[in-house]
Coordinates of C-alpha atoms and ligand atoms in Angstrom, one line a residue:
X1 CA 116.7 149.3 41.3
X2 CA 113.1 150.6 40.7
X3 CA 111.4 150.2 44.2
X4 CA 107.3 150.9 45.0
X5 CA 106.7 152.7 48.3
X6 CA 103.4 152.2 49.6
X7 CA 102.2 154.3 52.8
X8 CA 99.4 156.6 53.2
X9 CA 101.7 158.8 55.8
X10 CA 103.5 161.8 53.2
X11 CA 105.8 162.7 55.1
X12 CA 106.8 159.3 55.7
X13 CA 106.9 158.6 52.3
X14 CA 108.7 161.4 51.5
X15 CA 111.5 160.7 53.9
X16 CA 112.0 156.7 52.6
X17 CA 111.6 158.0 49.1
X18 CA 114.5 160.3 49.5
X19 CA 116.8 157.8 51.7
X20 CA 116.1 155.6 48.5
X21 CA 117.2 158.2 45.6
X22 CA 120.0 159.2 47.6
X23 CA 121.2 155.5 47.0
X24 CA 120.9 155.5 43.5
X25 CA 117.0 154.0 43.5
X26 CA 114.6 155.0 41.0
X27 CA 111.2 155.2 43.4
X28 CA 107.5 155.5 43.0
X29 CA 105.0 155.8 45.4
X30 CA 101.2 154.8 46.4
X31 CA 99.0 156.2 48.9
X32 CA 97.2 152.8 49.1
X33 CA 97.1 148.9 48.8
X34 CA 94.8 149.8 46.2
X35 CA 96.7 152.3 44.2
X36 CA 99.7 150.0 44.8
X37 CA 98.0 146.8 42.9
X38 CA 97.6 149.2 40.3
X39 CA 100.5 150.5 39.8
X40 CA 101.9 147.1 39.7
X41 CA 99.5 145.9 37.3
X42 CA 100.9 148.4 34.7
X43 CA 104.6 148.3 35.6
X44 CA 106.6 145.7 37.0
X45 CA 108.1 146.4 40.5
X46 CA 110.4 143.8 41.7
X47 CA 111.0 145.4 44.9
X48 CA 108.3 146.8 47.4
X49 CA 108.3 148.8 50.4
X50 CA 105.4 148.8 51.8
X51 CA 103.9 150.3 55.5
X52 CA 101.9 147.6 58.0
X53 CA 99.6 150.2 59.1
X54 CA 97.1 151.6 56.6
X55 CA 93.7 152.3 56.6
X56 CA 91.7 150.1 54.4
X57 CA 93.5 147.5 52.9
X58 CA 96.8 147.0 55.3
X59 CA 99.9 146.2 54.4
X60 CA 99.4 142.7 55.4
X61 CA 96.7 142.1 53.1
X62 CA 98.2 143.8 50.3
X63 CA 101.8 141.3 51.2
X64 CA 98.8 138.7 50.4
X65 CA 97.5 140.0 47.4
X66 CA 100.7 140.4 46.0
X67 CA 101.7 136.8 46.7
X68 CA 98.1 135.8 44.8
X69 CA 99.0 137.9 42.1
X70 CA 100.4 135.4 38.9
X71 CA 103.4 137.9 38.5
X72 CA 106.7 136.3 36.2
X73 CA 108.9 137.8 38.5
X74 CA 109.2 137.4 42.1
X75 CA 108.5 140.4 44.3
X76 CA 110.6 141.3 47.3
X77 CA 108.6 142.6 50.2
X78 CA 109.7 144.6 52.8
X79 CA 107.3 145.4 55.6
X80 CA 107.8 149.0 57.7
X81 CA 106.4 148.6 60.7
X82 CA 107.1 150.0 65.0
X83 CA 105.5 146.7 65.8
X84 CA 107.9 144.5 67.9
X85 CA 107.6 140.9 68.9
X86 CA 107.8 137.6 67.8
X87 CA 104.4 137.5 66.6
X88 CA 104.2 140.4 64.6
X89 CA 107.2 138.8 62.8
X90 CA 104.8 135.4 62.3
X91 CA 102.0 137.2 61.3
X92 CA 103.7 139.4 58.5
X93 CA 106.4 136.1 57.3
X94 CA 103.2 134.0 56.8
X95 CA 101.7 137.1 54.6
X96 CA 104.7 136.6 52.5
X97 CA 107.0 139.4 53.3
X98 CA 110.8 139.0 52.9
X99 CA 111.9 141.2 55.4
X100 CA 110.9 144.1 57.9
X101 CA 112.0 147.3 58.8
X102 CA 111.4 149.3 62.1
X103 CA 109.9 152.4 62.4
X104 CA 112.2 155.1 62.6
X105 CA 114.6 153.6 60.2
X106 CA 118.2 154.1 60.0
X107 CA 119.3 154.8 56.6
X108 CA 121.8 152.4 56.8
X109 CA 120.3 149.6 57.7
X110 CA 117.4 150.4 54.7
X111 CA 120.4 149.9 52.4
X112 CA 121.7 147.3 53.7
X113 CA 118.1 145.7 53.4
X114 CA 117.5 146.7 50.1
X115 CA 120.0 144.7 49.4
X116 CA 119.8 141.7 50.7
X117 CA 116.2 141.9 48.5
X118 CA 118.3 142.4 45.5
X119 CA 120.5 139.4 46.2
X120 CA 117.7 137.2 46.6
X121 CA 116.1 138.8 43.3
X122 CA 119.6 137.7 41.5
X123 CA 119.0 134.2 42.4
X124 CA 115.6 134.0 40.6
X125 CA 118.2 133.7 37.6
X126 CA 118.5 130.0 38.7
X127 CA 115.0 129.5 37.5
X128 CA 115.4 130.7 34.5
X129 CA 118.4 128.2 34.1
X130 CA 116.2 125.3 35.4
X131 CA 113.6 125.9 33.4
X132 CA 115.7 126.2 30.3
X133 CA 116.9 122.8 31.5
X134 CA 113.5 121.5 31.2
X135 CA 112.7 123.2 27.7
X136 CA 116.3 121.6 26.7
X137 CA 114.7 118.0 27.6
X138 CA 111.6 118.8 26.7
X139 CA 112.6 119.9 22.7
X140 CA 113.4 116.5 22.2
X141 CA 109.7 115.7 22.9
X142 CA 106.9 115.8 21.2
X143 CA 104.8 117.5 23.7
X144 CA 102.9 120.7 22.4
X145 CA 104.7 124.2 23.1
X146 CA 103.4 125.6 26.1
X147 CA 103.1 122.3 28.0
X148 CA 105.4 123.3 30.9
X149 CA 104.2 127.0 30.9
X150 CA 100.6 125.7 31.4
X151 CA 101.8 122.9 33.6
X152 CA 103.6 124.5 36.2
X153 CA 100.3 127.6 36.7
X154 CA 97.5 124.7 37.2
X155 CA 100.1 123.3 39.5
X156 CA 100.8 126.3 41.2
X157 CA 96.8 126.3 41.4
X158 CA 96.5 123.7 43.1
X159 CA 99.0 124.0 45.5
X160 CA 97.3 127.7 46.4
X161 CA 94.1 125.9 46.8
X162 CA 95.7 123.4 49.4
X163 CA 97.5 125.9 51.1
X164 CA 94.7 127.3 53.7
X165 CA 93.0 123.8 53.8
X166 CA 93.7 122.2 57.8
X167 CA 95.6 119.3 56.3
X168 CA 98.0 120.7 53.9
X169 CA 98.6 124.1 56.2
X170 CA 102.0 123.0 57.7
X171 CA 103.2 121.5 54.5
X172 CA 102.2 124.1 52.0
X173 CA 103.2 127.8 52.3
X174 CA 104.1 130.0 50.1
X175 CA 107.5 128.7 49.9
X176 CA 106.0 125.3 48.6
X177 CA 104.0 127.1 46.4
X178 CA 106.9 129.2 44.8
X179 CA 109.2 125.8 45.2
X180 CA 106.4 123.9 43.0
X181 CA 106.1 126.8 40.3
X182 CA 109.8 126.3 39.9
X183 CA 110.7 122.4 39.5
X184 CA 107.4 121.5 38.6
X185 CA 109.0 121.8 34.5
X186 CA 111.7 119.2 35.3
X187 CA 109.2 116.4 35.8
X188 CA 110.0 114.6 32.4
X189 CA 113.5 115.6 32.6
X190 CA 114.7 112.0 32.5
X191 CA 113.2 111.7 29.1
X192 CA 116.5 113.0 27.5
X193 CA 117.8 109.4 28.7
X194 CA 115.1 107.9 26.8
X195 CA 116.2 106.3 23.0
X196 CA 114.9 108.6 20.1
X197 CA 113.0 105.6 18.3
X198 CA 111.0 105.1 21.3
X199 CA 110.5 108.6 22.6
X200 CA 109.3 110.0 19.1
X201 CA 107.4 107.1 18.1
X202 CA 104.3 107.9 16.0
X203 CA 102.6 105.2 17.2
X204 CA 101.5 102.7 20.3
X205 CA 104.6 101.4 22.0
X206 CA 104.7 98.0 22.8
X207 CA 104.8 96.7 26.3
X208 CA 108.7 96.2 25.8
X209 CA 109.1 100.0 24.8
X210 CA 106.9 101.3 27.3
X211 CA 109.5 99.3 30.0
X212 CA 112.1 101.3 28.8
X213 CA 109.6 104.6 29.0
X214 CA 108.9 104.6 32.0
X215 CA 112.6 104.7 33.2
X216 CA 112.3 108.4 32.7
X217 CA 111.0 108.9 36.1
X218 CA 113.4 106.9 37.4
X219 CA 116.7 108.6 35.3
X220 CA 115.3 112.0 36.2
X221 CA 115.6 111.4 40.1
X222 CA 118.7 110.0 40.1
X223 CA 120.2 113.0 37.7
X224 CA 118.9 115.6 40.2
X225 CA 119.6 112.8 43.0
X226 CA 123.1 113.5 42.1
X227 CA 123.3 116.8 41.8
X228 CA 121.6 116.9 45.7
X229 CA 124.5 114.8 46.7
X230 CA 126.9 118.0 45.9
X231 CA 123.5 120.3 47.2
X232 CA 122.0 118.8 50.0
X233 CA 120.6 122.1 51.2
X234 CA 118.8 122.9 48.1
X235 CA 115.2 122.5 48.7
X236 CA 114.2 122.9 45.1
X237 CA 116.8 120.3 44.0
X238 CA 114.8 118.0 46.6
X239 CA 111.4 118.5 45.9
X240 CA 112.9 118.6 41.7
X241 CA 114.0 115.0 42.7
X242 CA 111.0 114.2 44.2
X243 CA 108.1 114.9 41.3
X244 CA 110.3 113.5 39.1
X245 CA 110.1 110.1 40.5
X246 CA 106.5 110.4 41.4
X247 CA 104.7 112.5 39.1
X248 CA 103.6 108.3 37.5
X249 CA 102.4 107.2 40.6
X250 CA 99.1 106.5 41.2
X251 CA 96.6 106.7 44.5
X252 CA 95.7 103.1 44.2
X253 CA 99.5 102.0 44.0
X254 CA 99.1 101.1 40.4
X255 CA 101.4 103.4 39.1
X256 CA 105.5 103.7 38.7
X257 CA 108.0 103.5 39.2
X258 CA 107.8 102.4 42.8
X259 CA 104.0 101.3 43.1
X260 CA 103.7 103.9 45.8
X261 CA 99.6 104.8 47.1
X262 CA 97.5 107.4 48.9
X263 CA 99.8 109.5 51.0
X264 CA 103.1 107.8 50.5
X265 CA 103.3 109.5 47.1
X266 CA 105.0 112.9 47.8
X267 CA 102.1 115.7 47.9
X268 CA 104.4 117.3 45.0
X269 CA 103.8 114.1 42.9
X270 CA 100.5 114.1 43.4
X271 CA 99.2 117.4 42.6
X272 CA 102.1 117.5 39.2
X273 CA 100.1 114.0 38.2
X274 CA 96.6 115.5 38.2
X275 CA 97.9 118.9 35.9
X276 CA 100.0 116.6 33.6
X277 CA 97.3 114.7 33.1
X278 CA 94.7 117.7 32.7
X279 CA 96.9 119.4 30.2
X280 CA 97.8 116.0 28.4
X281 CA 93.7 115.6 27.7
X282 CA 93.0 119.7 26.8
X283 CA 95.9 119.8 24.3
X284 CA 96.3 118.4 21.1
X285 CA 99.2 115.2 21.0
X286 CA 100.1 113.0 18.3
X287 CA 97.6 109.7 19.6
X288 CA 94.7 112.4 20.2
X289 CA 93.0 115.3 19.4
X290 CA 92.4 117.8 22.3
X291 CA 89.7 117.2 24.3
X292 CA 87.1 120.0 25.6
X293 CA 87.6 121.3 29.4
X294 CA 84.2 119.2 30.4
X295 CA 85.5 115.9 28.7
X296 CA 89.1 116.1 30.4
X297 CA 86.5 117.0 33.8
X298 CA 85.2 113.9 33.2
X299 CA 88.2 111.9 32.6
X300 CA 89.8 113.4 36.2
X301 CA 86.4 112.3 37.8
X302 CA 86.4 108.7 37.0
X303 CA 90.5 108.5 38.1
X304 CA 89.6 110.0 41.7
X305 CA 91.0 108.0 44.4
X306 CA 92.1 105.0 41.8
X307 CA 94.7 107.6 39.6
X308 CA 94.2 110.9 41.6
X309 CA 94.1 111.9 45.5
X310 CA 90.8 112.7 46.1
X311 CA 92.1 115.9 47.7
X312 CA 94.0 116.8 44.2
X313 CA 90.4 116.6 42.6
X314 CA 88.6 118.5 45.2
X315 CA 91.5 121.5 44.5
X316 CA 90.8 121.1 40.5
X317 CA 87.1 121.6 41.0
X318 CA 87.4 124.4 43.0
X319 CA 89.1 125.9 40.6
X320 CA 87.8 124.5 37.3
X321 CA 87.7 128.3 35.9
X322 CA 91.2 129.2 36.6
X323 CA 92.0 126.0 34.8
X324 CA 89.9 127.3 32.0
X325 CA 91.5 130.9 32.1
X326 CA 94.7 129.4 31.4
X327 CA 93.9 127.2 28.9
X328 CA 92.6 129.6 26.8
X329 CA 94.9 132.2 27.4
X330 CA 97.9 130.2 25.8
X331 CA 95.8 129.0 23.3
X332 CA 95.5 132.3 21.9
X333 CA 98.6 132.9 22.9
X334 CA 100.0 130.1 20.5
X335 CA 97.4 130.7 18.0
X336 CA 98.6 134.8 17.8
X337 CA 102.7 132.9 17.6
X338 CA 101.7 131.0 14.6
X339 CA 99.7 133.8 13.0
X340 CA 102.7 136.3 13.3
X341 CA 105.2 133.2 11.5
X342 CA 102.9 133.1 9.1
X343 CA 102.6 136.9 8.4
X344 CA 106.6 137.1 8.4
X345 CA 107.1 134.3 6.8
X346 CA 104.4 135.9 3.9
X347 CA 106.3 139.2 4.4
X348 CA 109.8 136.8 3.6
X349 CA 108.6 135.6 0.3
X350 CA 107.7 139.1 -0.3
X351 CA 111.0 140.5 0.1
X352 CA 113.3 137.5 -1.7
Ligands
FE2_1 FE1 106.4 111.7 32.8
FE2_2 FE1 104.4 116.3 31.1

């Protein structure tokens, strides 16, 4: 396992970094929080030790920066710390860290740490799987490419936005926010129960059609309804359950499938609705062309506290250029994709 060590004490570094290699670890080291952001800006470390106490940035804010950071992976934190007490432990879990070790360690229990952080790191394979589920349901769509890519970062947005705000504190931590990220993709997953000739219609559906459309919220929470029946302690199934039901639903109570309003609609629901939406308008679909970051702005505007929680909206504007950032960076991102098919497919018709 490649493992960062980050503490501004040498010869404490030197003396985890060698516990480390002697259990088959490959390990690097940073002097600083600084020199540690770095270093994982250029190389991805999946595993970090790092020490509370260090001058400048701590390891408590850096446990915060790394938690910020828009990583692929999820990081493991490990705190080092001769702080005892209950509310040292609060302090550093609500940073973000995983785990803690005291200061002196025992070798043993460092490995015995390490890898409990690489079981957890194994399960992050279960993402993957869910969001191939939601690619799988997704295909049969006609939604453009990155739809659930984008998605799932302006909800993840959002829900860092919330997160310090008095209201949402005890509900969303980073947990939530990590939770979200993850089932956020299977909100449309019910569409695969949804008849071809009405789910890849061309045109308008008529009101008949869009009866049997809207069942996809409905098909998609009992599937992972079901699946929580053999699961009951998976969170991610829950709140998975949960957005899929409600991601229609509207402030007002005008929505579907269950005509829910203001707070009744699970917070998941709510903040999913606003980036589905926001992504449906900035993209390109088969009814519309894609409309410019100011004109989708507008659009959100006019549904605050009819279609969207007013909260939801007060998140999106605060954060109107990370929206924009990610817009634009899988735009070119989609527009290098079909550049490259082109250029092999030229490079094909060279070669035959
Ligand atoms: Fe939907
Ligand atoms: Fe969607």
């Amino acid at each position: 396992m490649r493992i960062l060590i980050v503490d501004d004490d040498d010869i404490a570094t030197d003396i985890l970094a060698n516990a480390l290699t002697q259990f088959g670890h490959h390990v690097t080291s940073a002097r600083s929080g600084r020199e540690a952001l770095e270093l994982m800006r250029s190389c991805s470390y999946r595993l970090v030790v790092l020490d509370w106490e260090m001058p400048g940035m701590t390891g408590i804010d850096l446990c915060r920066h790394i938690r910020r950071r828009y990583s692929s992976g999820y990081v493991y934190v490990i705190l080092l710390t001769a702080r005892r007490g209950t509310q040292s432990i609060v302090e550093g879990l609500n940073a973000g860290a995983d785990d803690f070790i005291s200061k002196p360690f025992e070798p043993q229990e460092l490995e015995v740490r390490i890898h409990a952080g690489e079981r957890i790191l194994s399960l992050e394979s279960h993402e993957v799987t869910i969001f191939s589920l939601a690619k799988l349901a997704e295909s049969r769509d006609q939604e453009t490419g990155a739809h659930l890519e984008r998605m799932r970062e302006y909800c993840r947005t959002l829900a860092d936005e919330l997160s310090p705000w008095e209201k949402f504190r005890d509900e969303v931590d980073s947990d939530y926010v990590q939770l979200l990220y993850m089932t956020s993709p299977l909100h449309d997953v019910g569409k695969v129960g949804i008849p071809d000739k009405i789910l890849l219609k061309p045109g308008p559906l008529t009101a008949e059609e869009f009866e049997i459309m809207k069942r996809h919220t409905v098909i998609g929470s009992k599937t992972l309804d079901a699946a929580l029946d053999l699961h009951p302690e998976a969170k991610f199934l829950c709140m998975a359950r949960d957005i899929a039901r409600s991601h229609h639903e509207r402030f007002d109570g005008s929505g579907y499938p269950d005509g829910l309003a203001g707070e009744d609609i699970p917070l998941c629901g709510r903040i999913v609705a606003l980036a589905d939406v926001y992504d449906a308008l900035t993209t390109k679909r088969v009814y519309k062309p894609a409309f410019s970051h100011e004109k989708s702005r507008e659009i959100i505007l006019k549904g605050m506290g009819n279609h969207f929680d007013p909260d939801i909206v007060r998140a999106f504007l605060q954060n109107e250029d990370r929206f924009v950032e990610i817009l634009n960076r899988f735009a070119a991102r989609e527009e290098f994709e079909a550049s490259s098919l082109l250029k092999s497919r030229a490079e094909m018709a060279l070669v035959y």
